[in-house]
XYZ file of C-alpha atoms in Angstrom:
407
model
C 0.000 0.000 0.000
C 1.100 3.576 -0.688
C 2.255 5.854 2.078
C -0.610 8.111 3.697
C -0.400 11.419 2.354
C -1.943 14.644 3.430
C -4.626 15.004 0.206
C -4.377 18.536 0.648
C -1.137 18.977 -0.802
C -2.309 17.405 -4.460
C -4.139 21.030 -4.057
C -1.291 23.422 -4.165
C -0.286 24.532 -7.772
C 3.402 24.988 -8.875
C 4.654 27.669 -7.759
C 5.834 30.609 -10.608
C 8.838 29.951 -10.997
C 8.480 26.502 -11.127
C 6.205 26.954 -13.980
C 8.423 29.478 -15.269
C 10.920 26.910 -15.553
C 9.067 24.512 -17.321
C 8.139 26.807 -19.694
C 11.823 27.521 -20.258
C 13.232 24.211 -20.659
C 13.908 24.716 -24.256
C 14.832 27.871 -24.294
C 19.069 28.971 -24.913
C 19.888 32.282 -23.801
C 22.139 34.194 -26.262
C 25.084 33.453 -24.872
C 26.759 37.060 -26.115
C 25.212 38.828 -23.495
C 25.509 38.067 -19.962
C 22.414 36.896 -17.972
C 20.100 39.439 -15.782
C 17.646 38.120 -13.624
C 14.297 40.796 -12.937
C 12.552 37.647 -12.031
C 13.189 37.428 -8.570
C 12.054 39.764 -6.035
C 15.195 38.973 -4.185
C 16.701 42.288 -2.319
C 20.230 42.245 -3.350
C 21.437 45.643 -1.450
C 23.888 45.096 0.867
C 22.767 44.402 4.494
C 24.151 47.202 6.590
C 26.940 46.383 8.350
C 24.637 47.334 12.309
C 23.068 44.333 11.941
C 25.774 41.891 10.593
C 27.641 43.093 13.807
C 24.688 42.252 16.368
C 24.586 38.857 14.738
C 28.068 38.409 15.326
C 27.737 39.464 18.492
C 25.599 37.288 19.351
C 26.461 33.763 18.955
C 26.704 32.856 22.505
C 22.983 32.681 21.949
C 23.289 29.028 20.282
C 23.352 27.619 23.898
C 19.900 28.482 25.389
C 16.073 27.694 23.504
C 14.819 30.945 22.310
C 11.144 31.714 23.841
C 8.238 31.452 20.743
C 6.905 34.794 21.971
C 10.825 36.480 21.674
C 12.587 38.342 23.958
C 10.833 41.219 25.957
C 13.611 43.600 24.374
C 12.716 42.560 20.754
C 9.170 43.404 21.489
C 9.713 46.577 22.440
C 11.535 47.278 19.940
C 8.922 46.277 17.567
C 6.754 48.525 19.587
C 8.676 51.640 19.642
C 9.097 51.410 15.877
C 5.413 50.906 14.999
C 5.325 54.161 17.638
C 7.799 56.278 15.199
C 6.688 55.106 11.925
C 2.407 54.883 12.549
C 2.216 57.105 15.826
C 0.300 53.866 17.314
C 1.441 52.714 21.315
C 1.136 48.798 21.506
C 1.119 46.220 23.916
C 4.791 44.923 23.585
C 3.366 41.957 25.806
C -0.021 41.166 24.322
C -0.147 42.759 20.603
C 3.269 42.111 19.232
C 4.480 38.718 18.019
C 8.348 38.298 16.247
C 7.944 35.829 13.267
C 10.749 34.037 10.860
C 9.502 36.280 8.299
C 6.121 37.347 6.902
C 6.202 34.122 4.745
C 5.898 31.430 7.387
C 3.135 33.612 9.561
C 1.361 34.543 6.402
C 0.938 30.604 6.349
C 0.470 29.671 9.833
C -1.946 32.348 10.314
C -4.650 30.600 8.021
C -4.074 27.008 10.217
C -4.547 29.099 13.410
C -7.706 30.604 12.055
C -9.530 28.518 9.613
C -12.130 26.545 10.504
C -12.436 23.751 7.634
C -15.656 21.755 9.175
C -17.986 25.307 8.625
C -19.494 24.299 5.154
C -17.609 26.374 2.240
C -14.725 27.656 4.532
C -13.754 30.462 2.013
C -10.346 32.748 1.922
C -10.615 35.713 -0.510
C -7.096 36.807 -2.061
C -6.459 39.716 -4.045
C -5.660 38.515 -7.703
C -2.365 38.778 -8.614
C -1.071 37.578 -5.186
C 1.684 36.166 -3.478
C 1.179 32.562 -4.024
C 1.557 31.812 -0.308
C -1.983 33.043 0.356
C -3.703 30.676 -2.020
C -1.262 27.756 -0.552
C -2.568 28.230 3.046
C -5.885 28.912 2.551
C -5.874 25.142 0.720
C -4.125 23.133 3.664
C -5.850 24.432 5.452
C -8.572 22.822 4.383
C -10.848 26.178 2.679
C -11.032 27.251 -0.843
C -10.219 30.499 -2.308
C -12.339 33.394 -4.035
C -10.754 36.508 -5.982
C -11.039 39.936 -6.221
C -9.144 41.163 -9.556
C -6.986 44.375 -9.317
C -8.874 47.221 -11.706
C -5.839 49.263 -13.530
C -8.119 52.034 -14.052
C -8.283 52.372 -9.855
C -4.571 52.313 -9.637
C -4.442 48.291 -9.636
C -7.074 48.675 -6.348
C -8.880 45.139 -5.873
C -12.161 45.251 -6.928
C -13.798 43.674 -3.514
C -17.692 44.439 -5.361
C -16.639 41.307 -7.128
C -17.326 39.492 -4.259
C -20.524 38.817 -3.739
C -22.404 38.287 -0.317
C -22.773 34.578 -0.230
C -19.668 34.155 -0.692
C -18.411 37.030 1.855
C -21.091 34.697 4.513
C -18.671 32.427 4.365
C -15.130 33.750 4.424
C -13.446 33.026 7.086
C -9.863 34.633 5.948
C -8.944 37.775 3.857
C -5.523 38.698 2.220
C -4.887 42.004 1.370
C -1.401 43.383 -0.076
C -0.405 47.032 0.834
C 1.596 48.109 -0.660
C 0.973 45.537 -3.618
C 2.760 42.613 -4.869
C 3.155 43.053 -7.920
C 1.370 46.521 -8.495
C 2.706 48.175 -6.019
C -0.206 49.893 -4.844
C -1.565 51.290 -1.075
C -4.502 51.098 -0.289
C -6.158 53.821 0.655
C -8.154 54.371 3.709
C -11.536 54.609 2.526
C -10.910 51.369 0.903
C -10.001 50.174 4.531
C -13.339 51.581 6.009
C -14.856 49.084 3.102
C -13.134 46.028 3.919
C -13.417 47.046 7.905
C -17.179 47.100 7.694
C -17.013 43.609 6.008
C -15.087 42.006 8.396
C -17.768 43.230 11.140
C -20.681 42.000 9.042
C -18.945 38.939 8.060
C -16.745 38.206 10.985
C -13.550 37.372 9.374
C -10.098 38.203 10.157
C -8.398 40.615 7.737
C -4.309 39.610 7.339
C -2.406 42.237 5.707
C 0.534 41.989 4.646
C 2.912 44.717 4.128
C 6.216 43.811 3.654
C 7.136 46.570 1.495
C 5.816 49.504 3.023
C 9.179 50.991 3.796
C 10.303 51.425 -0.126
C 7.943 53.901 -1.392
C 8.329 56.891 -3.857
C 6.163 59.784 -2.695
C 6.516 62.478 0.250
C 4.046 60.434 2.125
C 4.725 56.632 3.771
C 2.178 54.132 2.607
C -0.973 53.711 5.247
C -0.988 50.770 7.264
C -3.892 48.723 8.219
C -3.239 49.472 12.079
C -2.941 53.178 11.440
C -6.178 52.574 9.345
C -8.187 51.075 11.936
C -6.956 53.747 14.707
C -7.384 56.234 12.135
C -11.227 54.867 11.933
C -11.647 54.394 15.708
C -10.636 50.785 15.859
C -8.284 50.811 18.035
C -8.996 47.210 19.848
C -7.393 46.747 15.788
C -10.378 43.441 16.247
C -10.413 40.924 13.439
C -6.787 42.535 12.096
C -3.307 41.205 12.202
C -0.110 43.194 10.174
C 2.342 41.719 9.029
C 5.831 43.059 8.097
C 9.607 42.148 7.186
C 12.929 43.315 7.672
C 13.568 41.645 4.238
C 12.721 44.473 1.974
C 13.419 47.449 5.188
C 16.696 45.956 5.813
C 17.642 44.133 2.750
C 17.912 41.456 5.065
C 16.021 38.467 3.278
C 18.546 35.580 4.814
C 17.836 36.739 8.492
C 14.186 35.772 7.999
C 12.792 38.518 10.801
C 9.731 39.943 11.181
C 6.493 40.799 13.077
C 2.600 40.343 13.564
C 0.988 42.806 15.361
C -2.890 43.202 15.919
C -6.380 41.546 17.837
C -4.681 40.422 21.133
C -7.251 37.280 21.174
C -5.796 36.780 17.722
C -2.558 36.849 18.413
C -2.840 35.101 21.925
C -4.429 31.924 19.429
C -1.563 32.310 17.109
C 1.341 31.995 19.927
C -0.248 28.735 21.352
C -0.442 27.656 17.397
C 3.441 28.684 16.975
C 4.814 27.171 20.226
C 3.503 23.505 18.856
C 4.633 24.235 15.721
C 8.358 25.537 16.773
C 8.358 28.554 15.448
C 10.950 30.276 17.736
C 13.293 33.108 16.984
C 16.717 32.227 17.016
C 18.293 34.654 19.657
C 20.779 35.610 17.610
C 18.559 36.744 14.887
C 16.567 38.167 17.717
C 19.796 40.510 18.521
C 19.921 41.642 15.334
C 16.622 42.071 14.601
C 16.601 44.884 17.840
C 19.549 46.496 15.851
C 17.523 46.870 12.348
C 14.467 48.090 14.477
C 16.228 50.848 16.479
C 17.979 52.201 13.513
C 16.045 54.280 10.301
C 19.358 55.441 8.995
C 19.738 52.721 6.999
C 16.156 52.512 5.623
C 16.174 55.930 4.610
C 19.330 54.837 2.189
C 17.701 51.618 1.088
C 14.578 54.130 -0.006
C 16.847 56.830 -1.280
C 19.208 53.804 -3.948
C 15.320 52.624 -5.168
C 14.085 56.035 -5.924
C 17.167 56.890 -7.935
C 16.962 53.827 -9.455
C 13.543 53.548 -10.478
C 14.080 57.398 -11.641
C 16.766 56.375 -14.227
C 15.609 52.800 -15.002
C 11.622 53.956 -15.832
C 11.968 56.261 -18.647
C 14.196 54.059 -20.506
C 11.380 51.698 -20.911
C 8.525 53.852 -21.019
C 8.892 54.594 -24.889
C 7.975 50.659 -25.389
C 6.141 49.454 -22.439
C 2.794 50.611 -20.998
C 4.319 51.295 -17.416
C 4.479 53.565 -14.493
C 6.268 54.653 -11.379
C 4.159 52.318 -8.432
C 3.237 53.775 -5.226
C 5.410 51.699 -3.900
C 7.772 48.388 -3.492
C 10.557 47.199 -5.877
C 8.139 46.584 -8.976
C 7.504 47.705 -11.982
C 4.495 46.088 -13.304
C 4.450 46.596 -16.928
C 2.093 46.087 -19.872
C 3.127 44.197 -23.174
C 2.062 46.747 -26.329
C -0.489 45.037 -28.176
C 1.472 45.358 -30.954
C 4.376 43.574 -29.173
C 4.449 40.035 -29.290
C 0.713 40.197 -29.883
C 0.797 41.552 -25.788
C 1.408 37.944 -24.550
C 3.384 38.345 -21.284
C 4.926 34.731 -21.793
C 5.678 34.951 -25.926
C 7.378 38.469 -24.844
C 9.104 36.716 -21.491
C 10.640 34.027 -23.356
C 11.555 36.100 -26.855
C 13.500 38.477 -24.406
C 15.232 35.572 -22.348
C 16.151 33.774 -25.451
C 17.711 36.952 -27.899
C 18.611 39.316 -24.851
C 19.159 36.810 -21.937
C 16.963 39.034 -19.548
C 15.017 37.049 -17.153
C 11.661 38.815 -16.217
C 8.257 36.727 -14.412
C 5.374 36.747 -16.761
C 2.239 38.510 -14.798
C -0.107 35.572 -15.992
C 1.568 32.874 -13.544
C 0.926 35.147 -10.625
C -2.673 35.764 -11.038
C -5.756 32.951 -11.558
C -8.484 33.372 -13.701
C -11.415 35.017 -12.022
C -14.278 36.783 -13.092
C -13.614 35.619 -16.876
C -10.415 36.938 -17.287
C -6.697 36.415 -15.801
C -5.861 40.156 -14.518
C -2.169 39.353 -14.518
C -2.092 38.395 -18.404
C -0.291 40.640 -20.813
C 1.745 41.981 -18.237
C 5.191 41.354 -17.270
C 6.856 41.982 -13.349
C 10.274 43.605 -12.915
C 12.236 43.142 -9.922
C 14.400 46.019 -9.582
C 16.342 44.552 -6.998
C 19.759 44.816 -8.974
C 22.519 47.520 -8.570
C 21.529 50.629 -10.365
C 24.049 49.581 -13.701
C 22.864 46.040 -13.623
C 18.909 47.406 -13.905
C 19.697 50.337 -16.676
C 21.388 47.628 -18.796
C 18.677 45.271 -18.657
C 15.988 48.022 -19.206
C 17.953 49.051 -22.048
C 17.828 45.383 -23.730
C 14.300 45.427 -22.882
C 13.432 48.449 -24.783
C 15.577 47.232 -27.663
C 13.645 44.026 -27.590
C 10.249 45.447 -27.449
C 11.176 47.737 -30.150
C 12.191 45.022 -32.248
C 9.448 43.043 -32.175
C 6.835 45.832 -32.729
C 8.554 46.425 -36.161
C 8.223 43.273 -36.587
């Protein structure tokens, strides 16, 4: 007889790269020009030196089991940052979590707060989204519903998509703020919408906003706690954040970050986490106090994007339908029409194969919903690279895309 198998897993769909890879396989790169990866939204700034010390410092931290809940002085830490950057005081003992990064809790928190034996146990998920939304939602045992992002709203989800039977039974919601891939915040009215769901629904809003600390206007993206305090909701009920020092910190390896929100939330999600071993390793923990106290070194990280994006943008706007984001390390760009008949693969794969520039096809991060796939036609660019490494691969874009629309 076969092994027993969790059935849930035959669920899960490839991730996009995977698929990306696949679609690949025959594919040789012109092997004149030297490869450039936009595919990977990988942070490849240095990590400032602060935090590498701390970790360093650290290591006679190997020798004692690290609490699940973290250290008191990490919490606080947490705490007085959320104080500087959203003017919000928390709980450092009841409303703060630290988490191995936003991917894991993302995750967990679906298994902490689904409940798969209500009939139609729903999560609703922006669409495109970070795949690890649609991947808990299904082991844990719910399905998934999608609200499309509308380009003509500044890639804003259209939630009227979802209709009130299926809002009855959602359980879960995902929002991205600012988005991934779009790279747009959400503004606060369209909190007050999704706020007065959750109360008429009663399900638990997770938002994640990893990249709320690379942004390209005077003002810092909104967060969903500063959105519910804004709004008078300051018990923050039904709402858990969720952010990195991945992007902030250009720290992806140290895999640090927090939840913060609902205290009976998070007080669920800590009994979940100490069964499931999710402890901070103290010397991550020491480091993690170091990234927190300091801005210095955010303000640079923000200040090498917006240069960046400033140079690398108008080289391609000429040939591709695309715009500065709100936010994040994105640029979410349309294929012309006219342009590889505005196929986000046909034009993914022509560019890999004569200009050996490696960019994620927006199809493979969206499902279809509502008739149509909202990522298709579209391509995602990680600008992740040094500023040189991102000019010369916008520059073989542009020549590509010109190419093939004389074609």
């Amino acid at each position: 007889m076969p092994a027993p198998h969790n059935p849930l897993l035959d669920r899960l769909h490839p991730y996009p790269f995977e698929r990306l890879r696949a679609l690949n396989a025959g594919i040789q790169p012109n092997p004149a020009l030297r490869p450039i990866s936009l595919g990977i939204g990988e942070p490849k700034h240095p990590a400032p030196k602060l935090i590498e010390d701390a970790l360093m410092a650290s290591l006679k931290g190997l020798s004692v089991y690290p609490a699940t809940a973290g250290e008191p002085a990490l919490r606080e830490s947490i705490c007085a940052w959320i104080e500087r950057r959203y003017g919000l005081k928390l709980d450092a003992a009841s409303q703060v979590l630290p988490v191995n990064g936003s991917r894991e809790a993302l995750f967990a928190l679906a298994q902490t707060v689904i409940d798969p034996n209500r009939p139609g146990a729903t999560v609703v998920c922006p669409n495109p989204f970070y795949q690890i939304y649609e991947g808990a939602a299904l082991l844990a045992g719910a399905q998934t519903a999608f609200a499309n992002s509308d380009p003509a709203r500044n890639f804003a989800a259209d939630w009227s998509q979802i209709d009130a039977a299926t809002w009855a039974k959602t359980q879960l919601l995902y929002v991205c703020s600012p988005g991934n891939p779009t790279g747009a915040v959400m503004p606060l009215e369209e909190w007050r919408t999704l706020f007065e769901l959750s109360d008429r629904y009663g399900f638990v809003i997770a938002s994640d906003e990893c990249y709320s600390e690379i942004y390209f206007r005077d003002e810092a993206p909104l967060g969903g706690l500063e959105a519910a305090a804004k709004l008078g909701r300051h018990d923050y009920r039904n709402l858990i954040a969720f952010t990195s020092l991945s992007k902030r910190s250009n720290v992806p390896g140290l895999r640090s970050g927090f939840v913060a929100g609902d205290v009976a939330i998070l007080k669920r999600f800590l009994l979940y986490r100490t069964y499931h071993g999710s402890a901070m390793n103290p010397m991550v923990q020491a480091a993690s106090i170091a990234a927190w106290n300091d801005e210095a070194h955010v303000v640079a990280n923000r200040e090498q994007y917006r240069a960046k994006f400033a140079q690398v943008t108008p080289v391609l706007t000429p040939h591709l339908h695309v715009a500065l984001p709100d936010a994040g390390f994105y640029l979410w760009a349309q294929v012309p029409a006219n342009c590889c008949g505005g196929d986000d693969i046909a034009f993914a794969q022509g560019l890999l194969a004569q200009y050996n520039v490696a960019v994620l096809p927006g199809s493979l991060l969206a499902r279809e919903a509502h008739g149509v796939n909202p990522g298709a036609g579209r391509i995602r660019l990680a600008l992740v690279a040094e500023t040189a490494e991102c000019l010369e691969a916008a520059h073989r874009i542009a020549a590509f895309a010109q190419q093939e629309t004389r074609a």
